[in-house]
mmCIF file of C-alpha atoms and ligand atoms in Angstrom:
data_model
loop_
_atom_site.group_PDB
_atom_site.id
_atom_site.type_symbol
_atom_site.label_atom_id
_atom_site.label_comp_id
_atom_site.label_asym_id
_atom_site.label_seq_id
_atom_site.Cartn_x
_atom_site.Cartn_y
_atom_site.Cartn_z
ATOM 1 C CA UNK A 1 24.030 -0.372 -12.542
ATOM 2 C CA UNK A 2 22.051 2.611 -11.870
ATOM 3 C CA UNK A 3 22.678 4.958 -8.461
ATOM 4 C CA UNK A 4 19.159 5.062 -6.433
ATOM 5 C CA UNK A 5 18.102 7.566 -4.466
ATOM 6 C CA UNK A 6 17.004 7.529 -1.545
ATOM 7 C CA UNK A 7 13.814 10.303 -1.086
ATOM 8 C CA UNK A 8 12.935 11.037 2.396
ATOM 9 C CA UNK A 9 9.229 9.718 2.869
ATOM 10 C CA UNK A 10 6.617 10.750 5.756
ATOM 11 C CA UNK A 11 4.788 8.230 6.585
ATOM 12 C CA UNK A 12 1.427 7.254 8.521
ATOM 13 C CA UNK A 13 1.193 4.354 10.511
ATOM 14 C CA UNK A 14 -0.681 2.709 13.452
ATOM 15 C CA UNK A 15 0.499 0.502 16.156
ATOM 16 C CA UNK A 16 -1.598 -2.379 16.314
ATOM 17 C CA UNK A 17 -2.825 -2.704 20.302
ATOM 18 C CA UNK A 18 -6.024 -3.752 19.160
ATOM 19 C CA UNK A 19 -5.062 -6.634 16.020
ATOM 20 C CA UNK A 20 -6.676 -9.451 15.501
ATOM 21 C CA UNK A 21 -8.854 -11.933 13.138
ATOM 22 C CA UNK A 22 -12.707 -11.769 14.594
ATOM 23 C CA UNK A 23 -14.004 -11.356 10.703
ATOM 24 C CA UNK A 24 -12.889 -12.248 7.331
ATOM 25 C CA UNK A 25 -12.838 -9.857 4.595
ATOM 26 C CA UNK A 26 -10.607 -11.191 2.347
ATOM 27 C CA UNK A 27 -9.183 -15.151 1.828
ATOM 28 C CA UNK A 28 -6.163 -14.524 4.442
ATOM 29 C CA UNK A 29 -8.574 -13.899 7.076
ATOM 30 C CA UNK A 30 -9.250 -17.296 9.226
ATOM 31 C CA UNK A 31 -11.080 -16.069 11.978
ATOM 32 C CA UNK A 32 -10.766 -19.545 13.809
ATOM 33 C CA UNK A 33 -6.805 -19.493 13.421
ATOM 34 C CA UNK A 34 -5.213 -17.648 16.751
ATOM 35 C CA UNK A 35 -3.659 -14.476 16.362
ATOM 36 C CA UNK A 36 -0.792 -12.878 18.481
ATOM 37 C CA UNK A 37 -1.549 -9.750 19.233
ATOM 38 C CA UNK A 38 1.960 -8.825 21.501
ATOM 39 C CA UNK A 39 3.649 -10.667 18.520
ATOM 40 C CA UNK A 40 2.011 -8.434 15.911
ATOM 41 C CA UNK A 41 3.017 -5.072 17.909
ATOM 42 C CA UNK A 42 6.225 -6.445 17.680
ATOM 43 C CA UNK A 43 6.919 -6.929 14.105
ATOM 44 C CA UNK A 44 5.019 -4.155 13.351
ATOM 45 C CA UNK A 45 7.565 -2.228 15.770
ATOM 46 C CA UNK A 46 10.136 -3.447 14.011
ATOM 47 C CA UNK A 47 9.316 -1.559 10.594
ATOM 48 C CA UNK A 48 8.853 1.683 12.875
ATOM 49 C CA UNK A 49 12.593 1.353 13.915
ATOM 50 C CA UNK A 50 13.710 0.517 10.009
ATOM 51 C CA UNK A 51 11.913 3.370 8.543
ATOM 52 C CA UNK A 52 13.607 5.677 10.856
ATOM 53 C CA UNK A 53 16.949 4.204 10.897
ATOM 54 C CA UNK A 54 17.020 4.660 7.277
ATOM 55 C CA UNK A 55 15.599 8.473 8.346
ATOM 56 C CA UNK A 56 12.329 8.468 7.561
ATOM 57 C CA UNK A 57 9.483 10.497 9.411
ATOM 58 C CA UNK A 58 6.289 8.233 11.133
ATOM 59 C CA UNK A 59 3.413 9.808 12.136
ATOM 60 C CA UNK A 60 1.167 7.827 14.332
ATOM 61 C CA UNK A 61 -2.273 7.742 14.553
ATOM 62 C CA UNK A 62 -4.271 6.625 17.899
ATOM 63 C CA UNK A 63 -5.737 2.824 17.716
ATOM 64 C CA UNK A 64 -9.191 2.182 18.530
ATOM 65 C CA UNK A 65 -10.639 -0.446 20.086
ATOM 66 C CA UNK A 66 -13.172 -2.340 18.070
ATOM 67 C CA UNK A 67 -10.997 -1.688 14.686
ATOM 68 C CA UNK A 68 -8.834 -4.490 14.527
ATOM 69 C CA UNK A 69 -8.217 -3.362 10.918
ATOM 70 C CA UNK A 70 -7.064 -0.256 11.431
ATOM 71 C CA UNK A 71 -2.938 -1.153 11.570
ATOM 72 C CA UNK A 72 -3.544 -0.915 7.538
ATOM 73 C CA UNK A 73 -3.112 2.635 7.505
ATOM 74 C CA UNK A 74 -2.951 2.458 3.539
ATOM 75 C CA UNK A 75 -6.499 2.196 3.360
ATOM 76 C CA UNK A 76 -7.127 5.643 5.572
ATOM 77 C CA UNK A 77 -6.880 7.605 3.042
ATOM 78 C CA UNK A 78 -4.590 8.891 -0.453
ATOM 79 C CA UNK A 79 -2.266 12.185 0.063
ATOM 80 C CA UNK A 80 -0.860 14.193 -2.139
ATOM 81 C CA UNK A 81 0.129 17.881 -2.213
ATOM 82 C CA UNK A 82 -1.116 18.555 1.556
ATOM 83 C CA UNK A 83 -4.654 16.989 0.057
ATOM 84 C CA UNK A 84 -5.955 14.175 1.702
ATOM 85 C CA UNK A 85 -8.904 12.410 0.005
ATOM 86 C CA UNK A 86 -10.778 10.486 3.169
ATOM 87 C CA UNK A 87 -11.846 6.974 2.013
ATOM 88 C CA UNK A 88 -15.246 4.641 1.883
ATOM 89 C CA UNK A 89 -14.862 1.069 2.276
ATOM 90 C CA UNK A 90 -16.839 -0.790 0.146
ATOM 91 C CA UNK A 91 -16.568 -3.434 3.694
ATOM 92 C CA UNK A 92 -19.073 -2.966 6.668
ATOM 93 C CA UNK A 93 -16.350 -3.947 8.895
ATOM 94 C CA UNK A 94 -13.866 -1.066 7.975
ATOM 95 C CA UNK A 95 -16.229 2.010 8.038
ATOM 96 C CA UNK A 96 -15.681 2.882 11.676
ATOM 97 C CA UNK A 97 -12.365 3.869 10.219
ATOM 98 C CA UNK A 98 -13.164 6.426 7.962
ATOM 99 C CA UNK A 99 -13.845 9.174 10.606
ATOM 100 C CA UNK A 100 -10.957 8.911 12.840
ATOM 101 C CA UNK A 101 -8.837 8.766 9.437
ATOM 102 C CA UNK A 102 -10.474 11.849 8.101
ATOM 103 C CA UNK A 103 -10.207 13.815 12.210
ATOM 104 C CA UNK A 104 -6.003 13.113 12.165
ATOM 105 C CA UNK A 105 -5.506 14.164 8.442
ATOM 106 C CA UNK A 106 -7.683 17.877 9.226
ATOM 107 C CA UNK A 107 -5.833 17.807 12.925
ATOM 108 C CA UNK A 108 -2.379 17.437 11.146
ATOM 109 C CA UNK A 109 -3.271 20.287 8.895
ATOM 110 C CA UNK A 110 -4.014 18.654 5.701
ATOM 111 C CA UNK A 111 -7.039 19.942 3.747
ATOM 112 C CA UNK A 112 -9.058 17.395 4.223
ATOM 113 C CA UNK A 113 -11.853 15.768 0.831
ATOM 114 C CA UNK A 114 -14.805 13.543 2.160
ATOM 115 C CA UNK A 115 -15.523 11.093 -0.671
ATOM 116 C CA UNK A 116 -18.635 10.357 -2.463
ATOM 117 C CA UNK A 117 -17.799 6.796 -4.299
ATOM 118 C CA UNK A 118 -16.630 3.425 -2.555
ATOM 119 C CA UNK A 119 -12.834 3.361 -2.380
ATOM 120 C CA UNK A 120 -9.937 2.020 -0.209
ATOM 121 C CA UNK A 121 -7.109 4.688 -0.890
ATOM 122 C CA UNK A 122 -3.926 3.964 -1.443
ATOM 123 C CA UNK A 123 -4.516 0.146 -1.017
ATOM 124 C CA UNK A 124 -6.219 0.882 -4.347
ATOM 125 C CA UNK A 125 -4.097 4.091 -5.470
ATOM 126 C CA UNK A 126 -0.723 4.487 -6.314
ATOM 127 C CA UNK A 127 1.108 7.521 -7.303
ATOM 128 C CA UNK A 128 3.891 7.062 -9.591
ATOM 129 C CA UNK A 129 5.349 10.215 -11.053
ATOM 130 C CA UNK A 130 2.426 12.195 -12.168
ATOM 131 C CA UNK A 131 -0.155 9.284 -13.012
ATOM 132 C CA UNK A 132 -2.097 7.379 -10.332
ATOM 133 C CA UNK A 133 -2.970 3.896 -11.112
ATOM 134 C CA UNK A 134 -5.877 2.401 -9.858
ATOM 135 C CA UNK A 135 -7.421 -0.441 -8.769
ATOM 136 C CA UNK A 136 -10.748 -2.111 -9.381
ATOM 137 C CA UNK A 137 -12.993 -5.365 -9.251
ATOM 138 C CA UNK A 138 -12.573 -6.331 -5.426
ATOM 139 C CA UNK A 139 -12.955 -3.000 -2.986
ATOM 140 C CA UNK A 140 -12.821 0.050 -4.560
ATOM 141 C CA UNK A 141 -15.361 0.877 -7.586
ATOM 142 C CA UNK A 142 -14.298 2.572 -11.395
ATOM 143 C CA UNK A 143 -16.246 5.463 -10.638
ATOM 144 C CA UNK A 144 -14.153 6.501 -7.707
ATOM 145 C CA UNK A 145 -11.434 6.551 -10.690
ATOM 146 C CA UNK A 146 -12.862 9.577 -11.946
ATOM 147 C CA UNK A 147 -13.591 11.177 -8.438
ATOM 148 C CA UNK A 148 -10.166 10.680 -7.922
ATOM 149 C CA UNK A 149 -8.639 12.490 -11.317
ATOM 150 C CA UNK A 150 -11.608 15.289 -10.340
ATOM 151 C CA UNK A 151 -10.267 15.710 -7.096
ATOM 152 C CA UNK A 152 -6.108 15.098 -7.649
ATOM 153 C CA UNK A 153 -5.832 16.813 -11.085
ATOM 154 C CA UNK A 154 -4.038 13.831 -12.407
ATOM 155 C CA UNK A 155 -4.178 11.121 -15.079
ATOM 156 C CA UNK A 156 -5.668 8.385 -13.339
ATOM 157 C CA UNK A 157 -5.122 4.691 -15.092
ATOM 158 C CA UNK A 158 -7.507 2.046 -14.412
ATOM 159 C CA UNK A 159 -6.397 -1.745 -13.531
ATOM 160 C CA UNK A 160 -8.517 -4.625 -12.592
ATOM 161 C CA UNK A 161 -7.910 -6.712 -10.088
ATOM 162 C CA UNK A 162 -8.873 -10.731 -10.774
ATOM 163 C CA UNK A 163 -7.262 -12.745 -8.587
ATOM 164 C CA UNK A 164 -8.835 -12.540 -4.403
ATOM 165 C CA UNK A 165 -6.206 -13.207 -2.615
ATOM 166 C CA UNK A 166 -4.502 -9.791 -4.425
ATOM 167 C CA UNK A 167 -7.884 -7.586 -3.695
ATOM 168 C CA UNK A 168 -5.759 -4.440 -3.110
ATOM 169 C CA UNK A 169 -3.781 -2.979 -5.967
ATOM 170 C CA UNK A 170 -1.054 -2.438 -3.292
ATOM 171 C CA UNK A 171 -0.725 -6.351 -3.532
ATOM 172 C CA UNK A 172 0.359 -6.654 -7.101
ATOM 173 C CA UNK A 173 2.345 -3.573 -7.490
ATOM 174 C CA UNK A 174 4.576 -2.090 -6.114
ATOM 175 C CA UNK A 175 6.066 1.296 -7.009
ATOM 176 C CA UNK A 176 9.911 1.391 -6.716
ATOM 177 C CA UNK A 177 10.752 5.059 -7.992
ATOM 178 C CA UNK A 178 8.922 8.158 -7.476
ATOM 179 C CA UNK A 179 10.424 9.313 -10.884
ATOM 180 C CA UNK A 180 8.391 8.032 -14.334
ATOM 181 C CA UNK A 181 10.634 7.702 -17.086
ATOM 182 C CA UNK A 182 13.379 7.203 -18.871
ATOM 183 C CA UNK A 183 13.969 3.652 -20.725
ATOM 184 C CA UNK A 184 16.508 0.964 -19.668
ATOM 185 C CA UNK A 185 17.108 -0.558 -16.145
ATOM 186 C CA UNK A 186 16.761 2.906 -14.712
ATOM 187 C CA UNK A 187 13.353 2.731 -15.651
ATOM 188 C CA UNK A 188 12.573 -0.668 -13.551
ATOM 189 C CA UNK A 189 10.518 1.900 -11.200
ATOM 190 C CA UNK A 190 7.958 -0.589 -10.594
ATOM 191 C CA UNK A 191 7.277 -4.250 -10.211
ATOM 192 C CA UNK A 192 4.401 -5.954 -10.447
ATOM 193 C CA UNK A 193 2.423 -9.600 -10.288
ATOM 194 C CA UNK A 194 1.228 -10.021 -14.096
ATOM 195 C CA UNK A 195 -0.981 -13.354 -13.007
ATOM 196 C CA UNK A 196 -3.486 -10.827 -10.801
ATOM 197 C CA UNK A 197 -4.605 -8.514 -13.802
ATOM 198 C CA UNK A 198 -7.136 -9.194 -16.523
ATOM 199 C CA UNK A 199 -5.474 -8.985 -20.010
ATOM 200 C CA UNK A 200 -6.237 -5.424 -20.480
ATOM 201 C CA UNK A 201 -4.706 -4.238 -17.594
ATOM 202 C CA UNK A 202 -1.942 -6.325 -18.803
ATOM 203 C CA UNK A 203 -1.442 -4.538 -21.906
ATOM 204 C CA UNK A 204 -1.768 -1.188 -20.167
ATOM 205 C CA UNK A 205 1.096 -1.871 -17.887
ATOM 206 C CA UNK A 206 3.300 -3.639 -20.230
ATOM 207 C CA UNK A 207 3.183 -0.423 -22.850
ATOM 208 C CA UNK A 208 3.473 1.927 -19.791
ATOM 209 C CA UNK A 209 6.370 0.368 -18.088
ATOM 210 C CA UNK A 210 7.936 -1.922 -20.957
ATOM 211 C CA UNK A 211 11.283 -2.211 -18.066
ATOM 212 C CA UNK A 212 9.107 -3.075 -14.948
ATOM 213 C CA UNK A 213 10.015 -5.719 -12.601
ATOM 214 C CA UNK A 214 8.105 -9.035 -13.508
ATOM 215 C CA UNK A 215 7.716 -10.542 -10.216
ATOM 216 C CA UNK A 216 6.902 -14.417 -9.961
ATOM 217 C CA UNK A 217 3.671 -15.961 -8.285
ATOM 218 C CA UNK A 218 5.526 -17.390 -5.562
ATOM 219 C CA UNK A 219 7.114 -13.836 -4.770
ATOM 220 C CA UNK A 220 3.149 -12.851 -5.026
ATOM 221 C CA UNK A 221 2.008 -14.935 -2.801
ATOM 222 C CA UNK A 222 3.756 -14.178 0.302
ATOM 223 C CA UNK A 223 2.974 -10.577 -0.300
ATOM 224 C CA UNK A 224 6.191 -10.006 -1.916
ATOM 225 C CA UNK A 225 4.676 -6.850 -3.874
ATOM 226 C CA UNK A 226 3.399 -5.343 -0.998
ATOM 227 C CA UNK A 227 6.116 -3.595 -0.481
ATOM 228 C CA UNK A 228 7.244 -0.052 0.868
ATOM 229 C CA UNK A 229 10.335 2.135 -0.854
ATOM 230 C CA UNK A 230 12.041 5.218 -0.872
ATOM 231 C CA UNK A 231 13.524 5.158 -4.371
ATOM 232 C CA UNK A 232 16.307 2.910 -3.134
ATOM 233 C CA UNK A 233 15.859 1.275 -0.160
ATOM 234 C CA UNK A 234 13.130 -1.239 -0.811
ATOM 235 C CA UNK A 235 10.919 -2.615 2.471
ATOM 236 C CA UNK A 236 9.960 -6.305 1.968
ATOM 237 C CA UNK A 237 9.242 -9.592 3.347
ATOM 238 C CA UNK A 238 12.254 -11.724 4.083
ATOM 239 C CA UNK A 239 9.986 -14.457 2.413
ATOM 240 C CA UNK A 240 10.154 -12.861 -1.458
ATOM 241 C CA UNK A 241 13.511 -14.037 -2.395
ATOM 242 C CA UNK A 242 13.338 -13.960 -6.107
ATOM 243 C CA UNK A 243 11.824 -10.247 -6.163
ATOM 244 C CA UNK A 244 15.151 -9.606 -3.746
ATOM 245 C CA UNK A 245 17.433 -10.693 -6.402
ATOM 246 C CA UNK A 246 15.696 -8.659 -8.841
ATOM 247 C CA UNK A 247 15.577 -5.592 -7.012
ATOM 248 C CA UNK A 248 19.262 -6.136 -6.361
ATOM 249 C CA UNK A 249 20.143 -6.624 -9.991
ATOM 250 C CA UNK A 250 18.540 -3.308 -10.739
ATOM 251 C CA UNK A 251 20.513 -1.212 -8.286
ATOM 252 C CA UNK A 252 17.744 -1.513 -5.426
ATOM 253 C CA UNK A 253 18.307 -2.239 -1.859
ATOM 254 C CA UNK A 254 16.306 -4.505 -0.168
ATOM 255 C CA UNK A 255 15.533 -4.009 3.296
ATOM 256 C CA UNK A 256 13.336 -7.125 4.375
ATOM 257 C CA UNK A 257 11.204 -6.675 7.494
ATOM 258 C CA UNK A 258 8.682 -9.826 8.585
ATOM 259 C CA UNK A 259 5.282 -8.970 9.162
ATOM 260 C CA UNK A 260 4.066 -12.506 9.198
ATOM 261 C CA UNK A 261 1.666 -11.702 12.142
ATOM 262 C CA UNK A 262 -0.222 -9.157 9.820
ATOM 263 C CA UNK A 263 -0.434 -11.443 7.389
ATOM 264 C CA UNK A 264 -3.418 -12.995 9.343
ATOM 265 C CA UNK A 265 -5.141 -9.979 8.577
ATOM 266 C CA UNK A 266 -4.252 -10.370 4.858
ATOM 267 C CA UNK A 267 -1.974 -7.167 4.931
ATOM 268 C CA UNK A 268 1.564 -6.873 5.018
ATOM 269 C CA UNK A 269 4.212 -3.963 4.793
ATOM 270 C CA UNK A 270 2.686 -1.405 2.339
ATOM 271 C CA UNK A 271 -0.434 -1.833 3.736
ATOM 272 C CA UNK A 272 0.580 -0.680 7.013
ATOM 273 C CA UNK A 273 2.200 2.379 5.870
ATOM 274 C CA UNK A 274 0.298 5.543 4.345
ATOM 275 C CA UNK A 275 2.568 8.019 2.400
ATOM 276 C CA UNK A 276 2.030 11.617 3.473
ATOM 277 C CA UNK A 277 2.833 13.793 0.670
ATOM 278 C CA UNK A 278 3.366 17.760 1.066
ATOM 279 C CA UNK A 279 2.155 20.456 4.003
ATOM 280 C CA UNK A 280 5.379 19.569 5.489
HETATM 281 N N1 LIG B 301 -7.945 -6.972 6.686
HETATM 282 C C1 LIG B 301 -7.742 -5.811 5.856
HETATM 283 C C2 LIG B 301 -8.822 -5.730 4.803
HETATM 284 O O1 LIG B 301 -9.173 -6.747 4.249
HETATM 285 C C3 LIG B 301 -6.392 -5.827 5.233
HETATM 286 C C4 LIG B 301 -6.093 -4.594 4.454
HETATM 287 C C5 LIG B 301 -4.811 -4.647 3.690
HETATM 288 N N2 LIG B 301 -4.465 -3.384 3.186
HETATM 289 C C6 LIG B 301 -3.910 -3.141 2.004
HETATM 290 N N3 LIG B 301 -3.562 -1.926 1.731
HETATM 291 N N4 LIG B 301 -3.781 -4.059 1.092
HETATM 292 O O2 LIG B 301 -9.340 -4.687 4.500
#
């Protein structure tokens, strides 16, 4: 069984004082089912307290009033080197958030890139090692792909998205290790949902990561890949049992944390947490 490491991770997140359903923007969203705000605050408090027990860093950014999106602090932006690339929701509903997003990055001393293409950061980007993979067909477009590489430096690897309820690529995988590499169970350094991917994406990820975590459609559909992790410790819901026994078996630690109440908003624990990487 291989030792995991834990990384320290800085991350962004936003208490949500102003949650709730009023819209729907993606199938999770019921506008006429009630929402708990105090409940959500909560919860959401909850994974505050985790991520520094575990000694983590949170930065928190100011909610507004009129954004009830704006807990999923994934989509603010994607950070990497003390560069953060601002974002441009391809939803109405979500642009009041690009600003504000864009004012704390510059504030907190990050160089700050405005974006020209449609794109929902790191709900659509993920970093692992050097490559970023990316997602398409629901909210970002392919041609913020290349924006992206342009702006980052970095392969950037294409994936399309064709399943709704998984609209974010943060909702089908998740990335376990910082580290790309080396073959065997050390190299389970992420898991993913095969069933939301068209067949090339498929291909892509199985050559890519041939020792990824296969994670089952009833682990997918509780938001069992939206998951946070520091290279060992491994932030889930409670409600993704069979990805818990996998992570286990592969030398993870899973940490579950319920975020039902977000789930209403059709976000869960990644989505509420932005990684902050460099200027430190
Ligand atoms: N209601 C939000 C939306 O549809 C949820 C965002 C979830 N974020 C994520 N990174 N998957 O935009």
């Amino acid at each position: 069984m291989p030792e995991r490491i834990a990384h320290h991770r800085r991350y962004l997140m936003c208490r949500p004082e102003h949650f709730t359903v009023r819209y729907s923007i993606n199938p999770w969203m019921e506008p006429a089912r009630p929402t708990d705000t105090a409940k959500a605050v909560r919860q959401w408090q909850t994974l505050y307290d985790t991520y520094l027990a575990l000694g983590h860093e949170v930065e928190l950014i100011d909610p507004l009033p009129g954004l009830p999106d704006m807990v999923y602090t994934a989509n603010g932006g994607f950070v990497v080197d003390g560069r953060a690339l601002g974002v441009r929701f391809r939803v109405p509903e979500r642009r009041g958030e690009e600003r504000p997003f864009m004012d704390w990055f510059a504030a907190a001393g990050f160089e700050v890139i405005e974006p020209v293409e449609v794109q929902e950061g790191e709900g659509d980007f993920l970093l692992v090692g050097d490559t970023i993979l990316a997602g398409t067909g629901f909210r970002s477009v392919g041609d913020s792909h290349r924006e992206l590489a342009d702006v980052f430096g970095r392969e950037v690897v294409s994936l399309r998205l064709i399943d709704p309820r998984f609209y974010h690529l943060d909702t089908a995988i998740c990335v376990l290790d910082p580290v790309e590499g080396v073959g065997g169970v050390d190299a389970a350094n992420i898991a993913y949902l095969p069933s939301a991917f068209d067949e090339a994406s498929l291909r892509v990820l199985e050559e890519r990561y041939p020792d990824a975590i296969l994670v089952s459609d009833e682990d997918g559909a509780v938001f069992g890949l939206n998951a946070a992790s520091d290279g060992r410790n491994v932030f889930l819901s409670p409600r993704a049992t069979g990805f818990d026994a996998q992570l286990r078996e592969r030398g993870y630690v899973p940490v579950p944390v319920d975020l039902s109440e977000l789930l209403l908003g059709g976000g869960g624990i990644k989505c509420c947490t932005l990684e902050l990487r460099g200027n430190t």
